[in-house]
Coordinates of C-alpha atoms and ligand atoms in Angstrom, one line a residue:
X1 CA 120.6 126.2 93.3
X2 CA 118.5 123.1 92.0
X3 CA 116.1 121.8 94.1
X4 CA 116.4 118.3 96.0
X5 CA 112.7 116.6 96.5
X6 CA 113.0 114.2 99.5
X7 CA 109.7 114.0 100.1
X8 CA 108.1 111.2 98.1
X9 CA 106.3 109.2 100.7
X10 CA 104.0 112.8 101.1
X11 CA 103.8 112.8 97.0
X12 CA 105.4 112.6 93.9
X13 CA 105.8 114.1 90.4
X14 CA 103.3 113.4 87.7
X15 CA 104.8 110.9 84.9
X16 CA 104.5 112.7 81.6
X17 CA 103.8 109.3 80.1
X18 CA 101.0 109.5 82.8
X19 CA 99.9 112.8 81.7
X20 CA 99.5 112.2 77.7
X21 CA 97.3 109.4 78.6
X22 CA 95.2 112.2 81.0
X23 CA 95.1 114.8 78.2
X24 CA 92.3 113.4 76.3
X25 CA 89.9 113.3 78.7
X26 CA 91.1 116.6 80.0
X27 CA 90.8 118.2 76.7
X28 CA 88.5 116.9 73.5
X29 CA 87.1 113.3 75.5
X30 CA 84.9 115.0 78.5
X31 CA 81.7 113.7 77.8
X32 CA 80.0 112.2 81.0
X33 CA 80.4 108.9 81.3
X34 CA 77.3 107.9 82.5
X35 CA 75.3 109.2 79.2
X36 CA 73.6 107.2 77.1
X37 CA 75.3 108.4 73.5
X38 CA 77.9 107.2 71.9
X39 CA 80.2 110.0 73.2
X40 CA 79.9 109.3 76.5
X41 CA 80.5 105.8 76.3
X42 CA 83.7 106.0 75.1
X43 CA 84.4 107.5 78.7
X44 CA 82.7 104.7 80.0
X45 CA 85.3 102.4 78.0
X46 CA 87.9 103.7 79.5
X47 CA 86.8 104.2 83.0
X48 CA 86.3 100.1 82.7
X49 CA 89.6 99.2 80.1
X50 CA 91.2 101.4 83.8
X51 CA 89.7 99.2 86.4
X52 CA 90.3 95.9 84.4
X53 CA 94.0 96.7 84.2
X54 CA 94.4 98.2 87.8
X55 CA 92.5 94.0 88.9
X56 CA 95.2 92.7 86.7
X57 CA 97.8 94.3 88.0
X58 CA 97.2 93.3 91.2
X59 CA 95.8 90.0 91.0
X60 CA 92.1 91.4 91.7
X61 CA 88.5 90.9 90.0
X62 CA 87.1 94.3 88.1
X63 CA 84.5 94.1 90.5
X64 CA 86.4 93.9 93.2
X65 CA 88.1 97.6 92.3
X66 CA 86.2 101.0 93.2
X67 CA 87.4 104.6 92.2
X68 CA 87.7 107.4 94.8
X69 CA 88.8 110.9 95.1
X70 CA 92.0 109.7 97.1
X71 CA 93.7 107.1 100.3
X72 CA 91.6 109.4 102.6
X73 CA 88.2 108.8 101.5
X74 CA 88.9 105.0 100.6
X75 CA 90.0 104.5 104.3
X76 CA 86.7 106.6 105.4
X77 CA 84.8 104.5 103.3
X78 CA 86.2 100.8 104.8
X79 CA 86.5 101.8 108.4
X80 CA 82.3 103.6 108.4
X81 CA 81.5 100.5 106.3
X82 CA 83.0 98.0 108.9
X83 CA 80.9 99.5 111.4
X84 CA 77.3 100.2 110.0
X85 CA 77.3 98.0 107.3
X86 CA 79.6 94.3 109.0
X87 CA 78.5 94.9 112.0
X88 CA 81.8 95.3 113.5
X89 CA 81.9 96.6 117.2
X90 CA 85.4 96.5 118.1
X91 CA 88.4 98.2 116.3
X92 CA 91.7 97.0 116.8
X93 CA 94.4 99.3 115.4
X94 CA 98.0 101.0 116.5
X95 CA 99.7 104.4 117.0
X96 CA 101.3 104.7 114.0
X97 CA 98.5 104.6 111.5
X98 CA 97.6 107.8 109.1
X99 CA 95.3 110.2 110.6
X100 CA 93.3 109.1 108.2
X101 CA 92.6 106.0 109.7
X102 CA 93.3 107.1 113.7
X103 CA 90.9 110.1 113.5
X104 CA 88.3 108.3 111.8
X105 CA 88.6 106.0 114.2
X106 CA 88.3 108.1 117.2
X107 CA 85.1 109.8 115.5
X108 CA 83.5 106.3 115.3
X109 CA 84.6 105.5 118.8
X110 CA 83.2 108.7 120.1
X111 CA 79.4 108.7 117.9
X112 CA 79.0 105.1 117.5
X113 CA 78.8 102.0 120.3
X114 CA 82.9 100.9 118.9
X115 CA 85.6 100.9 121.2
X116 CA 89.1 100.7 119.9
X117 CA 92.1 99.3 121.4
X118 CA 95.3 100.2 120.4
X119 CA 97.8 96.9 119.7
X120 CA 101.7 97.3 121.7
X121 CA 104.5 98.5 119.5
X122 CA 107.9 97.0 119.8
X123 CA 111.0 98.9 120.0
X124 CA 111.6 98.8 116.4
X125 CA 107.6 100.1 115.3
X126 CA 107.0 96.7 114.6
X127 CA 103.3 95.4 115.8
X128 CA 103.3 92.6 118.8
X129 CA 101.7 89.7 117.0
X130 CA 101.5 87.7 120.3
X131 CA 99.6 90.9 122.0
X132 CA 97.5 91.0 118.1
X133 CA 96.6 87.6 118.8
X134 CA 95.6 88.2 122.6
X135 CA 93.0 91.1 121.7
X136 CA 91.7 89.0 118.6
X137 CA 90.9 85.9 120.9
X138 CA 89.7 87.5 123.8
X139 CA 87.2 89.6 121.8
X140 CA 83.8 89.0 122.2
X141 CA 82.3 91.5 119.2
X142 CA 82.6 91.6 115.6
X143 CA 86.4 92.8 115.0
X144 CA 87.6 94.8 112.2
X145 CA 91.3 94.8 112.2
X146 CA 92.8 98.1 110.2
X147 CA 96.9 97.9 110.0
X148 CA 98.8 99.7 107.9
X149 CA 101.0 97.8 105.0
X150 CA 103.8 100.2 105.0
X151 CA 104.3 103.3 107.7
X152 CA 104.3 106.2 105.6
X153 CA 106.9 107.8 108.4
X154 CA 109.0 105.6 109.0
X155 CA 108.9 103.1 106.3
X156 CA 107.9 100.0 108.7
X157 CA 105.8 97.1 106.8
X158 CA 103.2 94.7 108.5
X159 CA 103.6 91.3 107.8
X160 CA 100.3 91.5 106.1
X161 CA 99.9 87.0 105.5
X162 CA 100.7 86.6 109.0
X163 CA 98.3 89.4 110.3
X164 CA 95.6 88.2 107.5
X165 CA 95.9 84.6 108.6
X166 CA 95.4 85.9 112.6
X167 CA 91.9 87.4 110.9
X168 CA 90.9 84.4 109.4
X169 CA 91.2 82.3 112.2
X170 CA 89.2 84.8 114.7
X171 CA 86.6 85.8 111.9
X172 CA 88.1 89.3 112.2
X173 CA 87.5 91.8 109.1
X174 CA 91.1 92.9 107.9
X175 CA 91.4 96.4 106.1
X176 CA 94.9 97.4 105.3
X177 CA 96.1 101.1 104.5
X178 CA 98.5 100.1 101.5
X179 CA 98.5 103.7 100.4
X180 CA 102.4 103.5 100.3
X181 CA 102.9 99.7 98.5
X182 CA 100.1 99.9 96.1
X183 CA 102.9 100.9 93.1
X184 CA 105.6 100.1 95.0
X185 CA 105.8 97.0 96.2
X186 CA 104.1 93.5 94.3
X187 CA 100.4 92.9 95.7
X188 CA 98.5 90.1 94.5
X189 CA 95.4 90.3 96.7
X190 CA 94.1 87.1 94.7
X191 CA 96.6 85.3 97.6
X192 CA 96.2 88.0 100.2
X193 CA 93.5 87.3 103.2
X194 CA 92.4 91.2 103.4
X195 CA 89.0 92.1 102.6
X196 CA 89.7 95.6 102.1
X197 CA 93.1 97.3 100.8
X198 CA 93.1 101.7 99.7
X199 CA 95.6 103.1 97.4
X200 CA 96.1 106.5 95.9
X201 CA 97.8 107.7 92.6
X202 CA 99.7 110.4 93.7
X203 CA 101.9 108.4 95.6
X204 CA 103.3 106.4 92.0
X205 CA 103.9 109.3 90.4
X206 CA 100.2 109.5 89.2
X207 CA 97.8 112.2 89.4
X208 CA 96.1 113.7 93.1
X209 CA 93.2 113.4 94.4
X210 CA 92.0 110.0 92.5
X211 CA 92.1 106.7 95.2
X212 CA 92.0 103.3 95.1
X213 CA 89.2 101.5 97.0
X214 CA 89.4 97.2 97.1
X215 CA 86.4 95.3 98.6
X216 CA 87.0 91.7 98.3
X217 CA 84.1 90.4 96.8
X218 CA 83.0 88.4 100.0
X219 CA 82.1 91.4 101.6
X220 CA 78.7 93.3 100.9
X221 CA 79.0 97.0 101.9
X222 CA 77.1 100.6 101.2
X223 CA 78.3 103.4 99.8
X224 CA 79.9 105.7 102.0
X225 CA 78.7 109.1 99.4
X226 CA 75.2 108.9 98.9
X227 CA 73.9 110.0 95.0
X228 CA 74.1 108.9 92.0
X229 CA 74.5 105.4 91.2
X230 CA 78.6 106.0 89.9
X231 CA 81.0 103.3 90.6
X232 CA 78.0 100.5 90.2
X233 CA 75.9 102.4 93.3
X234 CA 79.2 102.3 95.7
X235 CA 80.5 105.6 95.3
X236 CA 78.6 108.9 94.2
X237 CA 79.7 111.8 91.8
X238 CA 80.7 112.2 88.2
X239 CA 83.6 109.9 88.0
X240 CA 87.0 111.5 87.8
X241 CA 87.9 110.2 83.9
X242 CA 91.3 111.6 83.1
X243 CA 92.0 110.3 87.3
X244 CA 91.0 107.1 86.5
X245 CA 92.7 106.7 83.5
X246 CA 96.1 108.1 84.9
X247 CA 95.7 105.9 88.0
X248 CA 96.0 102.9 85.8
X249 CA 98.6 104.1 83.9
X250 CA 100.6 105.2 86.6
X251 CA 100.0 101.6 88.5
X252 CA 101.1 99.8 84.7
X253 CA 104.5 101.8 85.0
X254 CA 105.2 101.2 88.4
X255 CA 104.1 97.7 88.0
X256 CA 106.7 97.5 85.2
X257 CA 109.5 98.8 86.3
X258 CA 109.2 97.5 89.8
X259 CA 112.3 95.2 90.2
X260 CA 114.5 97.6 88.8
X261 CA 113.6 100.5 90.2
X262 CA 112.9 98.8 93.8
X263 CA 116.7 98.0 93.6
X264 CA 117.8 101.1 92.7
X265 CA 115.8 103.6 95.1
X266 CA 116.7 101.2 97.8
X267 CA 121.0 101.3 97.1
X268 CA 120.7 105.2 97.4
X269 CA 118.7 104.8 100.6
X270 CA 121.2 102.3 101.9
X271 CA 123.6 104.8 100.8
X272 CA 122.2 107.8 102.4
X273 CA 122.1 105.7 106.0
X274 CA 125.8 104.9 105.1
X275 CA 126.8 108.3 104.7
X276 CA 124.7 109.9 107.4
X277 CA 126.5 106.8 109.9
X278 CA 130.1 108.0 108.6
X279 CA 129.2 112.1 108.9
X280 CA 127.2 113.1 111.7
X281 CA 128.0 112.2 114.7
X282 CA 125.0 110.7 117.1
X283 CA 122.8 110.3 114.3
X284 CA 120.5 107.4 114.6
X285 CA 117.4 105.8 112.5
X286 CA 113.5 105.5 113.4
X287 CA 112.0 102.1 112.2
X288 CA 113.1 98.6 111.3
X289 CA 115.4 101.0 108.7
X290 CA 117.1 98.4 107.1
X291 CA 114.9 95.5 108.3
X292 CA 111.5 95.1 107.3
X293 CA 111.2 98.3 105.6
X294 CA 109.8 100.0 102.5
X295 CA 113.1 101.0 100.0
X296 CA 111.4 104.7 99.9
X297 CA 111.6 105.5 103.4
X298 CA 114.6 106.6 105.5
X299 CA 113.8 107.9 108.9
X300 CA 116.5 109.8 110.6
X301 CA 117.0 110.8 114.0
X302 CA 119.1 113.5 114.9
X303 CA 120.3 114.7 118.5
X304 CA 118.3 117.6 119.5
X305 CA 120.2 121.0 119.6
X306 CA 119.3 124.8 118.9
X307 CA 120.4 124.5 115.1
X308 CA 118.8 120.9 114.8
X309 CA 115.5 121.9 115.6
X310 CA 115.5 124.4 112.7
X311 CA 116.8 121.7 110.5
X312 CA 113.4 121.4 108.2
X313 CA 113.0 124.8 107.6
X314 CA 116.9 125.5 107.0
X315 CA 116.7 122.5 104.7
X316 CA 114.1 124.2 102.6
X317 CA 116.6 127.6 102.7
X318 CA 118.8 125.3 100.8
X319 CA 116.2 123.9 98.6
X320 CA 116.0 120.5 99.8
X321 CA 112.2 119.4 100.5
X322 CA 112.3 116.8 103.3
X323 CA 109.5 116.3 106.3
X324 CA 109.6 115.8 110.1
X325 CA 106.4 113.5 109.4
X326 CA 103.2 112.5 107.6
X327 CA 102.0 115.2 104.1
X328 CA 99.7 116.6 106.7
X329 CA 102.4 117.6 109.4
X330 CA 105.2 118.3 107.5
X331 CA 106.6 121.8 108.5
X332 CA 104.3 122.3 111.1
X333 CA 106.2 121.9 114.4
X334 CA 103.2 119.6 116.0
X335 CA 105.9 116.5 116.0
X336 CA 105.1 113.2 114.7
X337 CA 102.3 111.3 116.4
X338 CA 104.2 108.1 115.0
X339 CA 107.6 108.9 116.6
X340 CA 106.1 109.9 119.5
X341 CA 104.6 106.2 119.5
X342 CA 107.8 104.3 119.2
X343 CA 110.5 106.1 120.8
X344 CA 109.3 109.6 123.0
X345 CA 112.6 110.7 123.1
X346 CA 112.5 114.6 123.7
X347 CA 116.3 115.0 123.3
X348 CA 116.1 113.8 119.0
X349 CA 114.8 115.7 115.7
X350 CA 113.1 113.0 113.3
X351 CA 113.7 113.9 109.5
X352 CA 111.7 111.7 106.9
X353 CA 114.1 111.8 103.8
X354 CA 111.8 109.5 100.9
X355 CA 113.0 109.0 97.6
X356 CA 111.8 108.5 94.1
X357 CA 113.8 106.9 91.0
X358 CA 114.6 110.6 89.8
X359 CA 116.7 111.2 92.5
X360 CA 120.7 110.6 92.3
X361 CA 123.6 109.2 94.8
X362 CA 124.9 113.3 93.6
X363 CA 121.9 114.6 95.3
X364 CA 122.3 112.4 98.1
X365 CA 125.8 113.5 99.0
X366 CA 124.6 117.1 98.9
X367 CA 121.9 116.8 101.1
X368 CA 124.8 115.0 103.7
X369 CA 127.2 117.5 103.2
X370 CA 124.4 120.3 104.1
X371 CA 123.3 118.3 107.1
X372 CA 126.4 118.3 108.3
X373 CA 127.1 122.1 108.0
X374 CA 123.1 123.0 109.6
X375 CA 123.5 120.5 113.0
Ligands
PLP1 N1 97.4 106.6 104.1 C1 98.7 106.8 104.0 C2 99.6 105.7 104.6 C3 99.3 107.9 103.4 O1 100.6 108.0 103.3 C4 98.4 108.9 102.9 C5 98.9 110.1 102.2 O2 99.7 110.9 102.9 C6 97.0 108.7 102.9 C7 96.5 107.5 103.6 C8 96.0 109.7 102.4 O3 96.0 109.6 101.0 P1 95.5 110.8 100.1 O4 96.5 111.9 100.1 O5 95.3 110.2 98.7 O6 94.1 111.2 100.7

């Protein structure tokens, strides 16, 4: 029995295209790249050549690009900076964020003098602009504003002009988690009002644990890891060479192929919601599914029985990797802190199926057919 990965939105397979351009600083080209001889420069070289194509690809300055060890520590870094170094007293974020935003916001709510207010969801996981606008203009504090681009659970994307524009016109400081469109989707942040974006390369079929940090270069911030003076003074630690350079490959491939294989991973999740409509009685969608909504992500909702509630880990007896919920949650049966935002419906199983351009339609009807035999 082959195995069927679903689970792209938690990570994805390493491009060997990607990977021959790691090897050589995983092998013969180590030397550390903040040496003065000639053998550590070339490191150097191609930690910059990196973060000059990364700016190009999307529409940024070099200087505007920092490397990190993942989305996690770039989000950290933006949402500790907003508050020591911008001054920012007031947080205004939702539900459905990544823990890695919500819990570092509840730590800065509890330690620091930030409070946070939570903007209303709609019905369909989409954020209330109107209510947006109400907390921007009746705040009296320095505001950061941190929204996700694209819901990593159920696919939802921010209008992220519209919500930009909003920040401009109350001075608010606009971070957005674009951990799941950087690679996916075209940014050109040259156009975008944000003044921070995070990204991470294992996400576009690029290597783990190397991020993506964007400070628009109107903003003055500190580092967030105190040390050496790596990443010009902004982030400490012996920079992560064969990351670096496999996050910039990774983002030229995706940024490549992009049209093609936008259309394509989005016909076999419109044919997955298709089939899932026609075979299984009751079944329903979470999120905007095929509205507003990143091509990877298909959220399904099934009616809650004895055998559905198994469904995750008798999906993984048949070799099919799918998730009830962020990397973080998946297979644990703590629920989804997103789904539980939009729609607490005790009586439905949510299922994250996420696809990749290596999957098939083949593998799509197999994972139907085996829903339809496990609920
Ligand atoms: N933000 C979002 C939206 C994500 O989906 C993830 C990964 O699951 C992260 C942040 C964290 O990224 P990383 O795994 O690189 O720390």
């Amino acid at each position: 029995m082959n195995r069927i990965y679903l689970d792209n939105a938690a990570t994805t397979s390493l491009d060997p295209t990607v990977l021959e351009a790691m090897m050589p600083y995983m092998t013969e080209k180590y030397g550390n790249p903040s040496s003065i001889y000639s053998y550590g420069r070339e490191t150097r070289m191609a930690i910059e050549s990196a973060r000059k194509s990364v700016a190009r690809h999307l529409h940024a300055h070099p200087a505007e690009i920092f490397f990190t060890s993942g989305g996690t520590e770039s989000n950290n870094t933006v949402l500790n900076s907003a508050v020591r170094d911008l001054g920012c007293r007031h947080i205004i974020t939702s539900l459905i964020e990544h823990h890695a935003v919500t819990h570092t916001v509840e730590y800065l709510c509890h330690s620091n003098t930030v409070r946070v207010s939570y903007v209303n969801l709609l019905p369909n996981g989409h954020i209330d602009m109107q209510h947006l606008e109400k907390l921007l203009s009746s705040s009296p504090d320095k505001t950061l504003v941190s929204l996700m681009h694209a819901n990593n659970e159920i696919g939802n994307m921010l209008d992220i002009m519209a919500v930009g524009n909003l920040c401009k016109k109350y001075k608010a400081i606009f971070h957005s988690d674009t951990v799941q469109t950087v690679g996916h989707f075209p940014l050109s942040l040259r156009d975008t009002p944000v003044h921070f974006i995070t990204g991470s390369a294992h996400k576009f079929h690029g290597p783990k644990g190397v991020g993506l940090l964007y400070v628009n270069e109107n903003i003055q911030i500190k580092p967030f890891l105190h040390g050496g003076g790596q990443e010009r003074n902004m982030r400490a630690g012996t920079e992560t060479t064969y990351g670096i350079v496999g996050f910039a490959k990774a983002l030229e491939l995706a940024t490549e192929n992009m049209e093609a294989d936008t259309a394509y991973i989005l016909s076999l999740k419109k044919y997955m919601h298709q089939q899932l409509n026609e075979k299984i009685k009751g079944v329903g969608f979470n999120g905007d599914v095929l509205g507003n909504c990143l091509y990877t992500v298909l959220n399904v909702s099934l009616p809650k029985t004895e055998k559905s509630e198994l469904i995750l880990y008798n999906l993984d007896i048949n070799q099919i990797c799918a998730s009830g919920g962020s990397a973080c949650t998946s297979g644990a049966d703590m629920g989804s802190h997103v789904i539980r935002a939009i729609n607490n419906n005790p009586n439905q199983i949510a299922v994250r199926f996420s696809f990749s351009k290596h999957n098939t339609k083949e593998e799509v009807d197999s994972v139907v057919s085996k829903l339809t035999e496990l609920i």
